[in-house]
XYZ file of C-alpha atoms in Angstrom:
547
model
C 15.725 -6.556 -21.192
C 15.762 -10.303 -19.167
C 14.352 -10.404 -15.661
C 15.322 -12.611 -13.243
C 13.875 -12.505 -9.952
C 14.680 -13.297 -6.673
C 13.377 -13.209 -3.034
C 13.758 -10.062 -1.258
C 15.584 -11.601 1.702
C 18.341 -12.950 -0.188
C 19.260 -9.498 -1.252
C 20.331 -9.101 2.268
C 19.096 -5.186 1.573
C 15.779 -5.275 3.186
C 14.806 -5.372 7.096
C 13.337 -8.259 9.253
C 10.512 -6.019 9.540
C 9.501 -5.633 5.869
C 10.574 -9.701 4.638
C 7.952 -10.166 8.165
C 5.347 -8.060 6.525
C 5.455 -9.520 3.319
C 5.320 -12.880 5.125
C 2.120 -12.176 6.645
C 3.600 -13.122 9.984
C 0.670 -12.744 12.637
C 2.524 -10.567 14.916
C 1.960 -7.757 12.492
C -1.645 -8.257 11.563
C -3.211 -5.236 13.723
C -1.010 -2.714 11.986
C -2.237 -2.910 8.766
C -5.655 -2.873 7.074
C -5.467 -5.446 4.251
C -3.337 -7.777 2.985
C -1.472 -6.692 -0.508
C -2.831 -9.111 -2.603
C -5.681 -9.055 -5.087
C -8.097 -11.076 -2.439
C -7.112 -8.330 0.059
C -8.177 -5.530 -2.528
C -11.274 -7.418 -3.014
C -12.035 -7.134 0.567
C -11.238 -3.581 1.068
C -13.948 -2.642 -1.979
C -16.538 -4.320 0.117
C -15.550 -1.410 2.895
C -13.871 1.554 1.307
C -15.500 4.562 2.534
C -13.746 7.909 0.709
C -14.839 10.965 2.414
C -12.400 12.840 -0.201
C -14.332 15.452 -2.221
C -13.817 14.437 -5.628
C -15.573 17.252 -7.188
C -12.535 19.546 -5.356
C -9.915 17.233 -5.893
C -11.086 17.610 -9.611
C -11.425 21.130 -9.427
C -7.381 21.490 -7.741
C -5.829 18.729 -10.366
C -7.491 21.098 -13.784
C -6.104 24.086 -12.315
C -2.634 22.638 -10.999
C -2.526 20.867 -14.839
C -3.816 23.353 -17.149
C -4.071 26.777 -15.509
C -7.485 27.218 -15.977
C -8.357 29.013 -12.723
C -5.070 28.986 -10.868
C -4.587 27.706 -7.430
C -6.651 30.468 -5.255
C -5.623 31.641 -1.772
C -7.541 34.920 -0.842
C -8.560 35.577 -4.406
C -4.609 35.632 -4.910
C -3.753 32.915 -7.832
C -0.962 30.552 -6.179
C 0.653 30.092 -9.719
C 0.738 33.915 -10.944
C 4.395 33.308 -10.489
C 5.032 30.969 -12.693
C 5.597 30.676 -16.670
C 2.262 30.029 -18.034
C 3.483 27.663 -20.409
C 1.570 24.637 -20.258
C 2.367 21.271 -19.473
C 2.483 18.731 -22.348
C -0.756 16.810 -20.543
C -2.824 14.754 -23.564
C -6.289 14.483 -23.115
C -5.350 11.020 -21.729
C -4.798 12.758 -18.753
C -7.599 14.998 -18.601
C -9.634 12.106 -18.737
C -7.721 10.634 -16.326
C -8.528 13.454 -13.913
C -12.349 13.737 -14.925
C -12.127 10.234 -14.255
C -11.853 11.290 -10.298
C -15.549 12.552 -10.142
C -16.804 8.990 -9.982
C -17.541 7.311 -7.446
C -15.835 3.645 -9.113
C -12.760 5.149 -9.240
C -9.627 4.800 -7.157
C -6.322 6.228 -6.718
C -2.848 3.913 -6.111
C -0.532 6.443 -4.614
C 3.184 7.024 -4.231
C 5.114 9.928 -2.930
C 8.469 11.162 -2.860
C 10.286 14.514 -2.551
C 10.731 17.036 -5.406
C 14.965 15.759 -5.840
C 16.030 17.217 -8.629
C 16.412 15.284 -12.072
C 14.210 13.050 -10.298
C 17.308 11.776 -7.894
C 17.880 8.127 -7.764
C 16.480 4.994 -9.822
C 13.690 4.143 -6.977
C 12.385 7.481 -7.621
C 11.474 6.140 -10.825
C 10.448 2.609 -9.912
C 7.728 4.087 -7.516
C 6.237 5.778 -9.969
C 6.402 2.756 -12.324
C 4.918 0.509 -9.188
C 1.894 2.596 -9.375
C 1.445 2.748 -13.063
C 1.850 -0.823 -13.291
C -0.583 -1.944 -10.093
C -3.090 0.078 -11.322
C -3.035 -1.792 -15.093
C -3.175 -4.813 -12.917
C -6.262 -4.066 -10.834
C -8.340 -2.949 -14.237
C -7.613 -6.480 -15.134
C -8.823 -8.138 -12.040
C -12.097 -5.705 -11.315
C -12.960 -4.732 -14.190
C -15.926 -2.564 -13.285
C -13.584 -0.150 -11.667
C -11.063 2.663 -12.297
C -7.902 3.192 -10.918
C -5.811 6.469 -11.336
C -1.727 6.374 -10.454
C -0.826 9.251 -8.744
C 2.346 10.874 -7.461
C 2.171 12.773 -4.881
C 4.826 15.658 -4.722
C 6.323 16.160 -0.907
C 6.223 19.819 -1.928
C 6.322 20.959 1.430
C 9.337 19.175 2.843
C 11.909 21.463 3.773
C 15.076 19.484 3.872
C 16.785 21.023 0.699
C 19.962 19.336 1.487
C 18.234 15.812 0.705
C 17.032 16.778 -2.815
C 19.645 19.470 -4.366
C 21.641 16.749 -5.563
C 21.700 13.538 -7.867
C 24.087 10.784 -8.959
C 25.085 9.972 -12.769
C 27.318 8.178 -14.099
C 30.011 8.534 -11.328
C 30.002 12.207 -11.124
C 27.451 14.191 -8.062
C 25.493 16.818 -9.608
C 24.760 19.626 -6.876
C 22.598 22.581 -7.102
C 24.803 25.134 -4.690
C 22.223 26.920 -2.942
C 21.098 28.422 0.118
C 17.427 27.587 0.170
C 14.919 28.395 3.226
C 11.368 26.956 3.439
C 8.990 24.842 1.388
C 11.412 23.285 -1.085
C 8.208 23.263 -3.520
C 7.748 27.107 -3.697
C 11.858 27.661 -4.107
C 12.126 29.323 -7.623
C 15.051 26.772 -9.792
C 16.597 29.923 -11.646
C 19.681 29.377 -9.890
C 20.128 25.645 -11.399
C 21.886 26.780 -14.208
C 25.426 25.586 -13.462
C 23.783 22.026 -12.257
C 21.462 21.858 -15.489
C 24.948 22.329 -17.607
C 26.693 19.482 -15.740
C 23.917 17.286 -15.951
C 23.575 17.403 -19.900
C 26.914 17.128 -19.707
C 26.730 14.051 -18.382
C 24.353 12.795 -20.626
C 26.707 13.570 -23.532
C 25.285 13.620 -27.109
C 24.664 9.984 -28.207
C 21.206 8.070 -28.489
C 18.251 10.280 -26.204
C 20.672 12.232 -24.319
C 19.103 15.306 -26.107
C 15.229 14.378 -25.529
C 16.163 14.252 -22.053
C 18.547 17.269 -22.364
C 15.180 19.315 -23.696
C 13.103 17.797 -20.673
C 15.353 19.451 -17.951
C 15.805 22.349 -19.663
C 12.922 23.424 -20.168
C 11.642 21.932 -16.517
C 14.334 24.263 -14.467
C 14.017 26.869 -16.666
C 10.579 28.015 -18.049
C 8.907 27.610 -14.127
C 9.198 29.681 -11.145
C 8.578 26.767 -8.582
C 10.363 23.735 -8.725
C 7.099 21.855 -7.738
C 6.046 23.498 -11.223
C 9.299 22.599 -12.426
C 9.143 18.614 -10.942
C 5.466 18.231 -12.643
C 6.613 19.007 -16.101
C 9.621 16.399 -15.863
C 7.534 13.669 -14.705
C 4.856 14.072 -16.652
C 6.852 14.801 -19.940
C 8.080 11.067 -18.299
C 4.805 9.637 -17.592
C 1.899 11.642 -18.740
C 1.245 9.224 -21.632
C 0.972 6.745 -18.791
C -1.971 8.453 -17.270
C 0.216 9.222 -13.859
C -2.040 12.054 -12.259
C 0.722 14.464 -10.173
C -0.738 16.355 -7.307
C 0.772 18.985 -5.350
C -1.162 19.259 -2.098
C 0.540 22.576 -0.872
C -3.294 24.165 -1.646
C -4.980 26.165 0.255
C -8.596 24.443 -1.003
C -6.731 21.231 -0.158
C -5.933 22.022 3.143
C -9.869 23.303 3.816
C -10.848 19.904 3.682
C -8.159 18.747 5.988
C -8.517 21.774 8.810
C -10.878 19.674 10.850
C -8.312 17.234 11.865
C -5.617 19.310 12.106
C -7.615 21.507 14.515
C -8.224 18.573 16.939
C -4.898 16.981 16.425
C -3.224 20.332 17.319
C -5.084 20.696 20.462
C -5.657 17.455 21.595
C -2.424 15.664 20.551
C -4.488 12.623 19.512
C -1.219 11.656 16.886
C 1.227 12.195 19.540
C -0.498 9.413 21.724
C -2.156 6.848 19.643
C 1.358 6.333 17.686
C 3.639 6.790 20.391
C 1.352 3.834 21.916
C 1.766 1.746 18.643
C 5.459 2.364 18.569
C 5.510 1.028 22.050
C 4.043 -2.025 20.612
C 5.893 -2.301 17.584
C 9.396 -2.122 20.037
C 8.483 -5.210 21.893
C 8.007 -7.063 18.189
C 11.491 -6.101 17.596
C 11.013 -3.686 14.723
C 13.100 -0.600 14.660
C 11.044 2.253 14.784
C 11.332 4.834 11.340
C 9.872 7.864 12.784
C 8.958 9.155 16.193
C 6.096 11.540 16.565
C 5.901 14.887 18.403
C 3.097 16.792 20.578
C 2.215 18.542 17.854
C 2.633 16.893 14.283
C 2.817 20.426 12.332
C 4.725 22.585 10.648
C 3.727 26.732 10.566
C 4.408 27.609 6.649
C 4.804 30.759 4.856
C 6.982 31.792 1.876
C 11.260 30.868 2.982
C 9.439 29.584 6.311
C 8.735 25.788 7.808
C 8.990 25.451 11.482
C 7.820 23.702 14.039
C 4.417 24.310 15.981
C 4.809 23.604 20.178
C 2.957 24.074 22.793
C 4.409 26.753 25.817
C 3.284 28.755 28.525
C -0.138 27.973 26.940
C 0.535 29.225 23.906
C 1.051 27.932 20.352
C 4.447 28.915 18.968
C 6.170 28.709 15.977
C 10.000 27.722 16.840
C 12.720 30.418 15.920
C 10.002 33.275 15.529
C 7.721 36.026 17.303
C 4.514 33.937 15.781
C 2.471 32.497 18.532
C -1.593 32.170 18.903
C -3.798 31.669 22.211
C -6.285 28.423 21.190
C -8.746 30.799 19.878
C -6.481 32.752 17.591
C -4.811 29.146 16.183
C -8.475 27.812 15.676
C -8.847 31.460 13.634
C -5.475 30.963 11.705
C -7.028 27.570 10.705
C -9.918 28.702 9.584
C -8.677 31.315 7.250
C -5.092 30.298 6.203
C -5.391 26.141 6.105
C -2.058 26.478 3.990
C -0.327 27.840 6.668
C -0.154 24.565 8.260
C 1.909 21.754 6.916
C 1.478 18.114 8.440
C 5.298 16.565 9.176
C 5.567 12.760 8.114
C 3.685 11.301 10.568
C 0.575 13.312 9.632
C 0.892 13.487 5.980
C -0.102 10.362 5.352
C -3.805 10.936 6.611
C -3.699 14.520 4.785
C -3.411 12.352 2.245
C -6.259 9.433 2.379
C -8.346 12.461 3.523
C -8.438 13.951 -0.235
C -7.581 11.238 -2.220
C -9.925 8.341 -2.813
C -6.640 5.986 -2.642
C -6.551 2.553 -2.374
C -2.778 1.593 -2.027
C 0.119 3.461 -0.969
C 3.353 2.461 -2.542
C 6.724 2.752 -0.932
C 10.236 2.189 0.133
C 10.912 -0.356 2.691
C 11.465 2.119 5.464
C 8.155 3.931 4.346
C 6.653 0.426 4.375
C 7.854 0.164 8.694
C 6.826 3.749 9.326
C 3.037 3.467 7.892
C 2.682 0.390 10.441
C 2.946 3.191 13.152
C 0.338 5.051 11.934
C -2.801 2.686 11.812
C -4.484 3.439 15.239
C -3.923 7.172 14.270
C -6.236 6.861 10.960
C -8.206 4.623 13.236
C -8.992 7.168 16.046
C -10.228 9.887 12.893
C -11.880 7.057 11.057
C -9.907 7.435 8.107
C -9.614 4.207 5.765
C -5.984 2.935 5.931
C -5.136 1.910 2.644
C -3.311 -1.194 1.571
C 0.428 -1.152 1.973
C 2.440 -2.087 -1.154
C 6.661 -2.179 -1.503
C 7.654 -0.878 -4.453
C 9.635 -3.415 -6.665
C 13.156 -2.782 -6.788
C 15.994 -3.217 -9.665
C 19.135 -4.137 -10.490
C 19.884 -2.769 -14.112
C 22.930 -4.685 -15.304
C 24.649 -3.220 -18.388
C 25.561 -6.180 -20.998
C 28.807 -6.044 -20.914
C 28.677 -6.138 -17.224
C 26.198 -9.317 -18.356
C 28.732 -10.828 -20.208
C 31.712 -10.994 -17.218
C 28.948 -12.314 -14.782
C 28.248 -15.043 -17.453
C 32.428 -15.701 -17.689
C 32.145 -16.321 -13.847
C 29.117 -18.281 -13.738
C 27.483 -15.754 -11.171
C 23.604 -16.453 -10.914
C 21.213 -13.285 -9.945
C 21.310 -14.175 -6.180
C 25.317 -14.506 -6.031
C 25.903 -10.693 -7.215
C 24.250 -9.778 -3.999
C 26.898 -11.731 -1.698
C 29.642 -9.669 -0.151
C 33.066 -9.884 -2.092
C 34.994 -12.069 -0.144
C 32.053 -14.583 0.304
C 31.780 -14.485 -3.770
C 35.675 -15.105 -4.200
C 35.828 -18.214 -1.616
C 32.776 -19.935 -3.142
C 34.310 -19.340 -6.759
C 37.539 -20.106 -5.975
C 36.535 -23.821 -3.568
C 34.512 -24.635 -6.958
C 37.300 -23.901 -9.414
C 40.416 -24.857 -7.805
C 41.826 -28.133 -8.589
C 42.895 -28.282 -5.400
C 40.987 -29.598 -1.898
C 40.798 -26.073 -0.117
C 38.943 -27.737 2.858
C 40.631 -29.484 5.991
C 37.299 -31.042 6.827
C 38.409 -34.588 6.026
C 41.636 -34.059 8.327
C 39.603 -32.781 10.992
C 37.803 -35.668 11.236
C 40.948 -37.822 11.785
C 42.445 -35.534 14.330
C 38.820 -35.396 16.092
C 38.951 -39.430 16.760
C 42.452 -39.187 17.837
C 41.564 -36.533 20.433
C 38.666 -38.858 21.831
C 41.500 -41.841 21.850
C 43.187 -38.984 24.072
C 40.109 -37.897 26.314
C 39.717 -41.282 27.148
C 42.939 -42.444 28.121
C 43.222 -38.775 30.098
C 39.867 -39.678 31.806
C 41.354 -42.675 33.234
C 44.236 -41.473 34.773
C 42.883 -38.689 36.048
C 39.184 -37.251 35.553
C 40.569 -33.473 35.967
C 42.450 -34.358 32.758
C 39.648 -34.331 30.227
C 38.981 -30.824 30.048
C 42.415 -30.277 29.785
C 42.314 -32.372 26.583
C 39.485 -30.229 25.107
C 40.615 -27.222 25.288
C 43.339 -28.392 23.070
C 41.202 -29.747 20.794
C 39.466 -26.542 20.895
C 43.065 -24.341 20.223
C 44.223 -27.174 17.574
C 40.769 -26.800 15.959
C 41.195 -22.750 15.710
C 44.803 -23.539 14.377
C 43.314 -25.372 11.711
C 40.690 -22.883 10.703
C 43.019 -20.203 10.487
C 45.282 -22.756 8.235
C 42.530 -23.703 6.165
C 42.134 -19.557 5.336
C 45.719 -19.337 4.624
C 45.369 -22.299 2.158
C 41.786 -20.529 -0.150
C 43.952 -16.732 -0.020
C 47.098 -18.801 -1.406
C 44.640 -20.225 -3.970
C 43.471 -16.519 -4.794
C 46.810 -14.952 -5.606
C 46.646 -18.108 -8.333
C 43.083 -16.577 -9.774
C 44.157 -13.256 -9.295
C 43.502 -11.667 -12.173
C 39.917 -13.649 -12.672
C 39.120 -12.684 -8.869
C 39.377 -8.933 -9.708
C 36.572 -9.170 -12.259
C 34.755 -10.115 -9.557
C 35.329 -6.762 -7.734
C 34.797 -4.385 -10.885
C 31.303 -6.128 -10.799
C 30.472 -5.328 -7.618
C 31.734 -1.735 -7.678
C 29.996 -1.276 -11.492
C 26.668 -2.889 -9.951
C 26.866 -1.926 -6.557
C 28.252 2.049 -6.444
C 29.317 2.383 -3.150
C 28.392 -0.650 -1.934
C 24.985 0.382 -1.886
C 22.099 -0.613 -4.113
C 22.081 1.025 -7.877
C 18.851 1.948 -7.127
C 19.436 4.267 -3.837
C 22.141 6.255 -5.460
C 22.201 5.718 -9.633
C 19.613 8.498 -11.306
C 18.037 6.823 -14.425
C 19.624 9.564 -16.931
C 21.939 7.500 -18.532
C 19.729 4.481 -18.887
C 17.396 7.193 -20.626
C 19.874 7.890 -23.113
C 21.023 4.405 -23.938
C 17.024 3.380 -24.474
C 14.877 6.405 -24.441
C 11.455 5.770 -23.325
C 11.535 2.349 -24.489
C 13.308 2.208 -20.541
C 10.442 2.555 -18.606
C 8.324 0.689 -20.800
C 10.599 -2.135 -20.120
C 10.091 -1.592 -16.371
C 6.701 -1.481 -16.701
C 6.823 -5.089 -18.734
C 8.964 -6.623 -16.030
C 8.077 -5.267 -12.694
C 5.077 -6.990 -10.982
C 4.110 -5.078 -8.119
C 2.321 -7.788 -5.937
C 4.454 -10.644 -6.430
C 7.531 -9.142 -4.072
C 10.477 -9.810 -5.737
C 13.579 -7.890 -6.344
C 13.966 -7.740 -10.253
C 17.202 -8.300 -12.096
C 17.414 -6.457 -15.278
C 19.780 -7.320 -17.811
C 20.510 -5.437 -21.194
């Protein structure tokens, strides 16, 4: 593939707050740690203090990966339920994961919900952000490790944001009724999606690789976070990606602490509603707000909130509620049972991860710069703050009527109509402007001023305004004269809108609503070694892809 590359903020895609960010504008400086650059990595080794147990988070990783003593809550193996078939994970990554125990090593995390077929495109170039970064900072500190890892939201309960994906024009939906921790839902009701899918993917180049992936994903595990781990490692095992699922009781040990105090004193509730504050007066629009309490009370086909009444901590639309004493208890011995929402996650986290970097989505970029007087107040490292790179994958024959128009990378991502005018004002051999005239009628109207001026100084403002309904006259003239011109280009103008709608589905970016499926089939894995070739994760620039 060719990569072009352009500046974020000509993509007209990306917030004020995030172009800001990767400006290094000063206002923003006291939200984030480091700067994402290699000097700002630098800087952060000098200070990095993990308090993650690595000998645990070893310990979790062996027995999420290869079943070798089974994710234990009260003696009772977490993954009992599931097919004991193992996951295709090379002794690349085991040594990936034993690479954890030491102390020179470092995680680059990203993290994303389980969506199913991995969703849409960014899903992938997260992943391939990490992967990449991580190749990148072995180069540049060379007596160091660094681990990619995704991290599976397998707690989120919003099943109507993952049960669905995007290919090739056609939504694929999983029709279910699910309840709970979308991690621990069991996918033996994906049949009827699984069928469409491959059917999608047809029979020509990969389409059955990929076919065997998702088959045997959905359908030889009892969890979809199972299920989600053998997909994107079958994906990017041989890459070293390290998946975790943090829905672990051992996990959560570690974390119970914090969650104890931030339960009962609300310490996340007022340090970010205080940096939100903050943030408003900047401008910035504010991602997430937090709540009193910043927890979730989870059990099997159960996530709901934790509040605060009548002195008593209650789980919302149940009988479950504990006096301080009894939720200190349920802490204690069930740490599982308590699931952080998105403002707390992140510190869950750096808390058991010795991570470096956090790689994200532009909204996920705004919402961590709530959270830095939060990991301040536990004295919890915030890591560095990275935007994932973004694509545009632009099939060749797409290619070749972009080249036929003489559309460069940044023009694609100009509305329709602005694309038409400036194509059809260079290509007409006609003068589609009035400016020239204008000018004319603009000295005969100060001829007129003048002469009204000195008959009668009321006059003058009579003259401008008009000048001012002549001038609108014109305008609207001058419109009438490029959308004659188009009916004359019609049939070239419409390539210009089967571009848009083949490049931009929906008018949205590929990337937020295309899944990669297709793209799999046409290039196998070849496809994400091209991403990793052409996306460079700390020089910030959307990447145009063409075949």
């Amino acid at each position: 593939m060719d990569a072009a590359c352009i500046d974020y903020k000509d993509t007209g895609y990306f917030s004020q707050t995030v172009i800001d960010y990767l400006e290094n504008i000063p206002e923003l400086r006291s939200f984030y740690s480091y700067r994402p650059t290699l000097k700002g990595f630098a800087e952060l080794f000098e200070n990095k203090k993990v308090v993650a147990d690595r000998a645990l988070l070893v310990q979790v990783l062996q027995s999420q990966y290869f079943h070798e003593s089974g994710n234990r809550r009260n003696g009772k193996s977490d993954i009992e339920s599931s097919s004991q078939i193992e996951l295709d994970a090379s002794d690349f990554i085991r040594q990936k994961i034993d690479l954890l125990k030491s102390d020179n090593t470092y995680t680059v995390t990203t993290g994303h919900q389980l969506n199913i077929f991995t969703g849409p495109l960014y899903f992938i170039y997260k992943i391939v952000t990490a992967i990449k970064l991580c190749r990148q900072l072995k180069d540049s500190f060379p007596d160091k490790n660094f681990v990619p890892v995704y991290w599976m939201a397998s707690e989120d309960h919003d099943f109507a944001e993952i049960n669905y994906t995007n290919i090739g024009g056609k939504k694929v939906h999983w029709w279910y009724e699910a309840s709970g921790a979308t991690g621990r839902i069991n996918p033996d009701t994906m049949r009827q999606a699984i069928n469409q899918y491959k059917g999608v993917l047809g029979i020509d180049g990969h389409a059955d690789e990929l076919g065997e992936m998702v088959e045997t994903a959905y359908t030889k595990f009892d969890k979809l976070a199972d299920a989600t781990r053998y997909l994107v490692n079958a994906l990017f095992g041989r890459y070293g990606l390290v998946i975790i699922d943090a829905d672990d009781h051992r996990l959560k040990q570690q974390f119970a602490p914090i969650m104890e105090r931030d339960i009962i004193e609300q310490n996340s509730f007022k340090n970010i509603s205080a940096a939100n504050e903050q943030l408003r007066q900047l401008g910035v629009h504010i991602q997430v707000n937090p709540r009193e309490i910043n927890f979730f009370y989870l059990i099997d086909n159960l996530r709901e909130r934790l509040v605060f009444e009548n002195d008593r901590y209650s789980v919302m639309n149940t009988d479950i509620s504990f006096t301080e004493q009894e939720l200190k208890q349920e802490i204690k011995n069930a740490p599982e049972r308590f699931s952080p929402n998105v403002v707390m996650r992140p510190l869950y986290q750096e808390c058991i991860l010795p991570n470096i970097a956090y790689i994200g989505g532009g909204a996920e970029v705004v919402y961590w710069l709530e959270l830095k007087s939060n990991f301040d107040h536990y004295n919890i490292d915030f890591p560095i703050l990275i935007l994932r790179n973004s694509g545009l994958i632009i099939k060749k024959e797409t290619a070749a009527k972009i080249n036929s128009m003489e559309l460069g990378p940044v023009d694609i991502f100009k509305s329709t109509d602005e694309i038409k005018n400036h194509w059809i004002k260079k290509h007409s051999s006609h003068d589609l402007t009035l400016n020239e005239e204008w000018r004319e009628i603009e000295c005969v109207f100060e001829k007129i001023k003048l002469r009204a001026h000195k008959i009668d100084r009321t006059l003058e403002p009579s003259a401008t305004a008009v000048q001012a309904r002549l001038k609108h006259a014109m305008d609207n003239l001058q419109k009438k004269l490029v959308k004659a011109e188009k009916r004359n280009y019609h049939t070239r103008l419409e390539q210009i809108e089967h571009i848009k709608a083949d490049i931009f589905p929906k008018d949205s970016l590929q990337e937020r609503t295309e899944n990669f499926g297709l793209s799999y089939v046409k290039w196998g894995q070849l496809f994400i070694d091209e991403l990793i070739r052409n996306f460079e994760p700390l020089e910030f620039k959307f990447t145009v892809l063409t075949e």
